[in-house]
């Protein structure tokens, strides 16, 4: 157990809808990263938040957006859902990013199915 | 984008045997990490090796890194059925906006 929690565990939506996924980071961690993992693939980096500011973004369209709150928990929002958005969404928390030395601790993920 | 490529894609061995997985990547990195994932759930961090390190050990795990060849290997010694999982390498590219870039993974099956 890493201490990183995600909700919900599973979610079914239809095309065009919007979804919000939530992540509570491990105690003492101020950085949260979000990843999308399609079936049979490795995780792909969506974006990272550090002290409530976006701190890096992968190759995902603007309809993927996020927030980090003062308690360092985070949300991932996806608008105008497409079938290809069906995936496991993972969040990972870490302590202050210092040139990559800090380990990321992953939550169990939210499995999103878009019909 | 997926920078790392694990090899093989799938590996099946008997309990007690050693398992070796390889990872190649494309750009200069700050560090390389190996993760394990059971049944499509969360990833568990196994080991991190920095770009100025060549080899690292943790319990039954041995990781090597060759930055000149842009490759790494993960060796699991004396494997157990509980080691059955998917294993991913992840790199942190130098100067990039992506924090961790994962490969597609190696699916390891350890038969009792």
PDB file of C-alpha atoms in Angstrom:
ATOM      1  CA  UNK A   1       0.000   0.000   0.000  1.00  0.00           C
ATOM      2  CA  UNK A   2       1.422   3.353  -1.055  1.00  0.00           C
ATOM      3  CA  UNK A   3      -1.018   5.649   0.752  1.00  0.00           C
ATOM      4  CA  UNK A   4      -2.192   7.111  -2.559  1.00  0.00           C
ATOM      5  CA  UNK A   5      -5.927   6.684  -3.070  1.00  0.00           C
ATOM      6  CA  UNK A   6      -8.070   7.217  -6.156  1.00  0.00           C
ATOM      7  CA  UNK A   7     -11.799   7.434  -6.684  1.00  0.00           C
ATOM      8  CA  UNK A   8     -13.862   6.039  -8.172  1.00  0.00           C
ATOM      9  CA  UNK A   9     -12.337   2.617  -8.908  1.00  0.00           C
ATOM     10  CA  UNK A  10     -14.486   2.072 -11.978  1.00  0.00           C
ATOM     11  CA  UNK A  11     -16.554   4.398 -14.130  1.00  0.00           C
ATOM     12  CA  UNK A  12     -18.702   4.030 -17.251  1.00  0.00           C
ATOM     13  CA  UNK A  13     -19.502   7.082 -19.377  1.00  0.00           C
ATOM     14  CA  UNK A  14     -20.826   7.737 -22.865  1.00  0.00           C
ATOM     15  CA  UNK A  15     -19.168   9.679 -25.661  1.00  0.00           C
ATOM     16  CA  UNK A  16     -19.368  13.442 -25.245  1.00  0.00           C
ATOM     17  CA  UNK A  17     -19.789  13.349 -21.485  1.00  0.00           C
ATOM     18  CA  UNK A  18     -17.394  14.840 -18.968  1.00  0.00           C
ATOM     19  CA  UNK A  19     -15.646  12.994 -16.133  1.00  0.00           C
ATOM     20  CA  UNK A  20     -13.765  13.972 -12.979  1.00  0.00           C
ATOM     21  CA  UNK A  21     -11.311  11.593 -11.349  1.00  0.00           C
ATOM     22  CA  UNK A  22      -9.840  12.202  -7.904  1.00  0.00           C
ATOM     23  CA  UNK A  23      -6.569  11.424  -6.215  1.00  0.00           C
ATOM     24  CA  UNK A  24      -5.368  11.841  -2.647  1.00  0.00           C
ATOM     25  CA  UNK A  25      -1.611  11.962  -2.400  1.00  0.00           C
ATOM     26  CA  UNK A  26       0.554  10.302   0.189  1.00  0.00           C
ATOM     27  CA  UNK A  27       1.116  12.303   3.344  1.00  0.00           C
ATOM     28  CA  UNK A  28       4.014  14.732   2.959  1.00  0.00           C
ATOM     29  CA  UNK A  29       3.938  14.706  -0.839  1.00  0.00           C
ATOM     30  CA  UNK A  30       3.355  17.962  -2.725  1.00  0.00           C
ATOM     31  CA  UNK A  31       3.585  16.695  -6.309  1.00  0.00           C
ATOM     32  CA  UNK A  32       0.953  14.729  -8.205  1.00  0.00           C
ATOM     33  CA  UNK A  33       1.282  13.274 -11.691  1.00  0.00           C
ATOM     34  CA  UNK A  34      -1.440  11.706 -13.835  1.00  0.00           C
ATOM     35  CA  UNK A  35      -0.970   8.916 -16.351  1.00  0.00           C
ATOM     36  CA  UNK A  36      -3.231   7.188 -18.863  1.00  0.00           C
ATOM     37  CA  UNK A  37      -2.706   3.477 -19.478  1.00  0.00           C
ATOM     38  CA  UNK A  38      -4.503   1.890 -22.405  1.00  0.00           C
ATOM     39  CA  UNK A  39      -4.962  -1.874 -22.390  1.00  0.00           C
ATOM     40  CA  UNK A  40      -1.716  -3.677 -23.110  1.00  0.00           C
ATOM     41  CA  UNK A  41       0.338  -0.475 -23.100  1.00  0.00           C
ATOM     42  CA  UNK A  42       2.581   1.318 -20.658  1.00  0.00           C
ATOM     43  CA  UNK A  43       1.351   4.411 -18.830  1.00  0.00           C
ATOM     44  CA  UNK A  44       1.537   7.722 -20.694  1.00  0.00           C
ATOM     45  CA  UNK A  45       2.227  10.953 -18.841  1.00  0.00           C
ATOM     46  CA  UNK A  46      -0.678  13.419 -18.933  1.00  0.00           C
ATOM     47  CA  UNK A  47       0.511  16.214 -16.618  1.00  0.00           C
ATOM     48  CA  UNK A  48       2.042  16.992 -13.259  1.00  0.00           C
ATOM     49  CA  UNK A  49       1.058  19.442 -10.536  1.00  0.00           C
ATOM     50  CA  UNK A  50       3.518  20.860  -8.054  1.00  0.00           C
ATOM     51  CA  UNK A  51       2.231  23.090  -5.264  1.00  0.00           C
ATOM     52  CA  UNK A  52      -1.024  23.733  -7.152  1.00  0.00           C
ATOM     53  CA  UNK A  53       0.638  24.759 -10.422  1.00  0.00           C
ATOM     54  CA  UNK A  54       0.933  22.679 -13.599  1.00  0.00           C
ATOM     55  CA  UNK A  55       4.573  21.581 -13.864  1.00  0.00           C
ATOM     56  CA  UNK A  56       4.849  19.710 -17.128  1.00  0.00           C
ATOM     57  CA  UNK A  57       2.409  18.247 -19.621  1.00  0.00           C
ATOM     58  CA  UNK A  58       2.510  15.332 -22.018  1.00  0.00           C
ATOM     59  CA  UNK A  59       0.992  15.070 -25.484  1.00  0.00           C
ATOM     60  CA  UNK A  60      -2.664  15.277 -24.482  1.00  0.00           C
ATOM     61  CA  UNK A  61      -5.294  17.715 -25.825  1.00  0.00           C
ATOM     62  CA  UNK A  62      -6.632  20.624 -23.730  1.00  0.00           C
ATOM     63  CA  UNK A  63      -9.830  18.719 -22.939  1.00  0.00           C
ATOM     64  CA  UNK A  64      -7.647  16.938 -20.370  1.00  0.00           C
ATOM     65  CA  UNK A  65      -7.287  19.378 -17.488  1.00  0.00           C
ATOM     66  CA  UNK A  66      -6.417  19.176 -13.854  1.00  0.00           C
ATOM     67  CA  UNK A  67      -6.352  20.822 -10.483  1.00  0.00           C
ATOM     68  CA  UNK A  68      -4.331  20.471  -7.349  1.00  0.00           C
ATOM     69  CA  UNK A  69      -5.759  21.662  -4.051  1.00  0.00           C
ATOM     70  CA  UNK A  70      -4.010  23.214  -1.018  1.00  0.00           C
ATOM     71  CA  UNK A  71      -3.991  19.802   0.686  1.00  0.00           C
ATOM     72  CA  UNK A  72      -2.181  18.496  -2.458  1.00  0.00           C
ATOM     73  CA  UNK A  73      -5.033  16.231  -3.525  1.00  0.00           C
ATOM     74  CA  UNK A  74      -5.793  16.446  -7.223  1.00  0.00           C
ATOM     75  CA  UNK A  75      -8.468  16.087  -9.879  1.00  0.00           C
ATOM     76  CA  UNK A  76      -8.247  15.052 -13.501  1.00  0.00           C
ATOM     77  CA  UNK A  77     -11.052  16.330 -15.700  1.00  0.00           C
ATOM     78  CA  UNK A  78     -11.752  15.072 -19.182  1.00  0.00           C
ATOM     79  CA  UNK A  79     -14.313  16.859 -21.363  1.00  0.00           C
ATOM     80  CA  UNK A  80     -16.032  15.631 -24.514  1.00  0.00           C
ATOM     81  CA  UNK A  81     -15.138  11.999 -23.865  1.00  0.00           C
ATOM     82  CA  UNK A  82     -14.084   9.865 -26.815  1.00  0.00           C
ATOM     83  CA  UNK A  83     -14.030   6.081 -27.111  1.00  0.00           C
ATOM     84  CA  UNK A  84     -10.198   6.130 -27.073  1.00  0.00           C
ATOM     85  CA  UNK A  85     -10.279   7.702 -23.619  1.00  0.00           C
ATOM     86  CA  UNK A  86     -11.182   4.274 -22.238  1.00  0.00           C
ATOM     87  CA  UNK A  87      -8.188   3.376 -20.097  1.00  0.00           C
ATOM     88  CA  UNK A  88      -6.802   2.983 -16.610  1.00  0.00           C
ATOM     89  CA  UNK A  89      -5.995   6.406 -15.145  1.00  0.00           C
ATOM     90  CA  UNK A  90      -3.212   6.397 -12.601  1.00  0.00           C
ATOM     91  CA  UNK A  91      -2.101   9.130 -10.302  1.00  0.00           C
ATOM     92  CA  UNK A  92       1.245   9.192  -8.565  1.00  0.00           C
ATOM     93  CA  UNK A  93       2.487  11.380  -5.763  1.00  0.00           C
ATOM     94  CA  UNK A  94       6.011  12.296  -4.800  1.00  0.00           C
ATOM     95  CA  UNK A  95       7.850  14.701  -2.576  1.00  0.00           C
ATOM     96  CA  UNK A  96       9.337  17.869  -3.999  1.00  0.00           C
ATOM     97  CA  UNK A  97      10.753  17.254  -7.442  1.00  0.00           C
ATOM     98  CA  UNK A  98      14.515  17.632  -7.379  1.00  0.00           C
ATOM     99  CA  UNK A  99      15.947  16.755 -10.763  1.00  0.00           C
ATOM    100  CA  UNK A 100      14.222  13.439 -10.851  1.00  0.00           C
ATOM    101  CA  UNK A 101      15.594  11.806  -7.731  1.00  0.00           C
ATOM    102  CA  UNK A 102      12.246  11.382  -6.072  1.00  0.00           C
ATOM    103  CA  UNK A 103      10.285   8.143  -6.415  1.00  0.00           C
ATOM    104  CA  UNK A 104       6.674   8.355  -7.531  1.00  0.00           C
ATOM    105  CA  UNK A 105       4.138   6.327  -5.566  1.00  0.00           C
ATOM    106  CA  UNK A 106       1.161   5.175  -7.591  1.00  0.00           C
ATOM    107  CA  UNK A 107      -2.453   4.760  -6.601  1.00  0.00           C
ATOM    108  CA  UNK A 108      -4.542   1.737  -7.664  1.00  0.00           C
ATOM    109  CA  UNK A 109      -6.064   3.593 -10.614  1.00  0.00           C
ATOM    110  CA  UNK A 110      -9.513   4.404 -11.970  1.00  0.00           C
ATOM    111  CA  UNK A 111     -10.724   2.276 -14.852  1.00  0.00           C
ATOM    112  CA  UNK A 112     -12.781   4.393 -17.251  1.00  0.00           C
ATOM    113  CA  UNK A 113     -14.925   2.860 -19.960  1.00  0.00           C
ATOM    114  CA  UNK A 114     -16.408   5.145 -22.600  1.00  0.00           C
ATOM    115  CA  UNK A 115     -19.304   3.704 -24.591  1.00  0.00           C
TER     116      UNK A 115
ATOM    117  CA  UNK B   1       5.074   9.162 -26.423  1.00  0.00           C
ATOM    118  CA  UNK B   2       6.668   5.891 -25.326  1.00  0.00           C
ATOM    119  CA  UNK B   3      10.435   6.051 -25.220  1.00  0.00           C
ATOM    120  CA  UNK B   4      11.283   2.700 -23.714  1.00  0.00           C
ATOM    121  CA  UNK B   5      11.012  -0.641 -25.380  1.00  0.00           C
ATOM    122  CA  UNK B   6      11.101  -3.708 -23.171  1.00  0.00           C
ATOM    123  CA  UNK B   7      12.327  -7.011 -24.454  1.00  0.00           C
ATOM    124  CA  UNK B   8      10.960  -9.623 -24.431  1.00  0.00           C
ATOM    125  CA  UNK B   9       7.267  -8.698 -24.515  1.00  0.00           C
ATOM    126  CA  UNK B  10       6.465 -11.886 -22.631  1.00  0.00           C
ATOM    127  CA  UNK B  11       8.574 -14.313 -20.603  1.00  0.00           C
ATOM    128  CA  UNK B  12       7.564 -17.612 -19.023  1.00  0.00           C
ATOM    129  CA  UNK B  13       9.908 -19.403 -16.610  1.00  0.00           C
ATOM    130  CA  UNK B  14       9.851 -21.979 -13.823  1.00  0.00           C
ATOM    131  CA  UNK B  15      10.045 -21.083 -10.160  1.00  0.00           C
ATOM    132  CA  UNK B  16      13.663 -20.839  -9.029  1.00  0.00           C
ATOM    133  CA  UNK B  17      14.970 -19.714 -12.408  1.00  0.00           C
ATOM    134  CA  UNK B  18      16.313 -16.237 -13.097  1.00  0.00           C
ATOM    135  CA  UNK B  19      14.387 -13.760 -15.226  1.00  0.00           C
ATOM    136  CA  UNK B  20      16.076 -11.094 -17.309  1.00  0.00           C
ATOM    137  CA  UNK B  21      14.248  -8.212 -18.927  1.00  0.00           C
ATOM    138  CA  UNK B  22      15.793  -5.556 -21.104  1.00  0.00           C
ATOM    139  CA  UNK B  23      14.845  -1.968 -21.816  1.00  0.00           C
ATOM    140  CA  UNK B  24      16.078   0.362 -24.524  1.00  0.00           C
ATOM    141  CA  UNK B  25      15.368   4.079 -24.728  1.00  0.00           C
ATOM    142  CA  UNK B  26      15.997   6.906 -27.145  1.00  0.00           C
ATOM    143  CA  UNK B  27      17.062  10.132 -25.450  1.00  0.00           C
ATOM    144  CA  UNK B  28      19.449  11.202 -22.692  1.00  0.00           C
ATOM    145  CA  UNK B  29      18.018  10.615 -19.260  1.00  0.00           C
ATOM    146  CA  UNK B  30      18.343  11.740 -15.652  1.00  0.00           C
ATOM    147  CA  UNK B  31      17.419   8.328 -14.281  1.00  0.00           C
ATOM    148  CA  UNK B  32      15.745   5.051 -15.163  1.00  0.00           C
ATOM    149  CA  UNK B  33      13.249   3.261 -12.960  1.00  0.00           C
ATOM    150  CA  UNK B  34      11.653  -0.166 -12.985  1.00  0.00           C
ATOM    151  CA  UNK B  35       8.068  -0.729 -11.910  1.00  0.00           C
ATOM    152  CA  UNK B  36       5.921  -3.783 -11.429  1.00  0.00           C
ATOM    153  CA  UNK B  37       2.182  -4.014 -12.090  1.00  0.00           C
ATOM    154  CA  UNK B  38      -0.162  -6.802 -11.064  1.00  0.00           C
ATOM    155  CA  UNK B  39      -3.326  -7.421 -13.079  1.00  0.00           C
ATOM    156  CA  UNK B  40      -3.621  -3.915 -14.552  1.00  0.00           C
ATOM    157  CA  UNK B  41      -3.709  -2.153 -11.202  1.00  0.00           C
ATOM    158  CA  UNK B  42      -1.344   0.383  -9.638  1.00  0.00           C
ATOM    159  CA  UNK B  43       2.373   0.325 -10.257  1.00  0.00           C
ATOM    160  CA  UNK B  44       4.865  -0.553  -7.563  1.00  0.00           C
ATOM    161  CA  UNK B  45       8.261   1.115  -7.681  1.00  0.00           C
ATOM    162  CA  UNK B  46      11.084  -1.459  -7.639  1.00  0.00           C
ATOM    163  CA  UNK B  47      14.338   0.378  -8.154  1.00  0.00           C
ATOM    164  CA  UNK B  48      15.798   3.641  -9.467  1.00  0.00           C
ATOM    165  CA  UNK B  49      19.187   3.921 -11.106  1.00  0.00           C
ATOM    166  CA  UNK B  50      20.730   7.301 -11.835  1.00  0.00           C
ATOM    167  CA  UNK B  51      22.413   8.152 -15.113  1.00  0.00           C
ATOM    168  CA  UNK B  52      25.853   8.167 -13.448  1.00  0.00           C
ATOM    169  CA  UNK B  53      25.375   4.681 -11.968  1.00  0.00           C
ATOM    170  CA  UNK B  54      26.081   1.419 -13.766  1.00  0.00           C
ATOM    171  CA  UNK B  55      24.611  -1.213 -11.489  1.00  0.00           C
ATOM    172  CA  UNK B  56      22.300  -1.378  -8.518  1.00  0.00           C
ATOM    173  CA  UNK B  57      21.002  -4.181  -6.307  1.00  0.00           C
ATOM    174  CA  UNK B  58      17.894  -4.498  -4.172  1.00  0.00           C
ATOM    175  CA  UNK B  59      17.166  -7.892  -2.631  1.00  0.00           C
ATOM    176  CA  UNK B  60      16.705 -10.341  -5.518  1.00  0.00           C
ATOM    177  CA  UNK B  61      16.779  -7.531  -8.089  1.00  0.00           C
ATOM    178  CA  UNK B  62      19.802  -6.406 -10.058  1.00  0.00           C
ATOM    179  CA  UNK B  63      19.599  -3.496 -12.479  1.00  0.00           C
ATOM    180  CA  UNK B  64      22.262  -2.400 -14.914  1.00  0.00           C
ATOM    181  CA  UNK B  65      22.388   0.761 -16.976  1.00  0.00           C
ATOM    182  CA  UNK B  66      24.496   1.404 -20.076  1.00  0.00           C
ATOM    183  CA  UNK B  67      23.973   5.012 -21.117  1.00  0.00           C
ATOM    184  CA  UNK B  68      26.246   4.628 -24.154  1.00  0.00           C
ATOM    185  CA  UNK B  69      23.910   1.968 -25.527  1.00  0.00           C
ATOM    186  CA  UNK B  70      20.811   3.596 -24.011  1.00  0.00           C
ATOM    187  CA  UNK B  71      19.793   0.326 -22.439  1.00  0.00           C
ATOM    188  CA  UNK B  72      19.053  -1.237 -19.074  1.00  0.00           C
ATOM    189  CA  UNK B  73      18.396  -4.712 -17.791  1.00  0.00           C
ATOM    190  CA  UNK B  74      16.467  -6.034 -14.813  1.00  0.00           C
ATOM    191  CA  UNK B  75      17.452  -9.408 -13.381  1.00  0.00           C
ATOM    192  CA  UNK B  76      15.209 -11.182 -10.898  1.00  0.00           C
ATOM    193  CA  UNK B  77      17.032 -14.064  -9.273  1.00  0.00           C
ATOM    194  CA  UNK B  78      15.450 -17.217  -7.832  1.00  0.00           C
ATOM    195  CA  UNK B  79      12.021 -16.243  -9.137  1.00  0.00           C
ATOM    196  CA  UNK B  80       8.816 -17.099  -7.295  1.00  0.00           C
ATOM    197  CA  UNK B  81       5.244 -17.544  -8.500  1.00  0.00           C
ATOM    198  CA  UNK B  82       4.442 -14.255  -6.718  1.00  0.00           C
ATOM    199  CA  UNK B  83       6.802 -12.454  -9.129  1.00  0.00           C
ATOM    200  CA  UNK B  84       4.245 -13.022 -11.897  1.00  0.00           C
ATOM    201  CA  UNK B  85       3.383  -9.518 -13.120  1.00  0.00           C
ATOM    202  CA  UNK B  86       4.118  -6.968 -15.834  1.00  0.00           C
ATOM    203  CA  UNK B  87       7.376  -5.093 -15.500  1.00  0.00           C
ATOM    204  CA  UNK B  88       7.918  -1.625 -16.932  1.00  0.00           C
ATOM    205  CA  UNK B  89      10.969   0.525 -17.328  1.00  0.00           C
ATOM    206  CA  UNK B  90      10.451   4.279 -17.101  1.00  0.00           C
ATOM    207  CA  UNK B  91      12.908   7.005 -17.934  1.00  0.00           C
ATOM    208  CA  UNK B  92      13.059  10.636 -16.935  1.00  0.00           C
ATOM    209  CA  UNK B  93      14.313  12.449 -20.048  1.00  0.00           C
ATOM    210  CA  UNK B  94      16.789  15.276 -19.587  1.00  0.00           C
ATOM    211  CA  UNK B  95      15.211  18.655 -20.216  1.00  0.00           C
ATOM    212  CA  UNK B  96      11.865  17.251 -21.251  1.00  0.00           C
ATOM    213  CA  UNK B  97       8.437  18.190 -20.029  1.00  0.00           C
ATOM    214  CA  UNK B  98       7.444  14.563 -19.560  1.00  0.00           C
ATOM    215  CA  UNK B  99       8.302  13.430 -16.078  1.00  0.00           C
ATOM    216  CA  UNK B 100       8.343   9.680 -16.652  1.00  0.00           C
ATOM    217  CA  UNK B 101       8.245   7.924 -20.009  1.00  0.00           C
ATOM    218  CA  UNK B 102       7.245   4.272 -19.821  1.00  0.00           C
ATOM    219  CA  UNK B 103       7.846   1.381 -22.153  1.00  0.00           C
ATOM    220  CA  UNK B 104       5.197  -1.173 -23.090  1.00  0.00           C
ATOM    221  CA  UNK B 105       6.309  -3.667 -20.490  1.00  0.00           C
ATOM    222  CA  UNK B 106       7.346  -7.302 -20.186  1.00  0.00           C
ATOM    223  CA  UNK B 107       4.743  -9.759 -18.981  1.00  0.00           C
ATOM    224  CA  UNK B 108       6.487 -12.268 -16.716  1.00  0.00           C
ATOM    225  CA  UNK B 109       4.868 -15.568 -15.788  1.00  0.00           C
ATOM    226  CA  UNK B 110       6.571 -17.717 -13.166  1.00  0.00           C
ATOM    227  CA  UNK B 111       5.191 -21.245 -13.143  1.00  0.00           C
ATOM    228  CA  UNK B 112       5.177 -23.135  -9.829  1.00  0.00           C
TER     229      UNK B 112
END
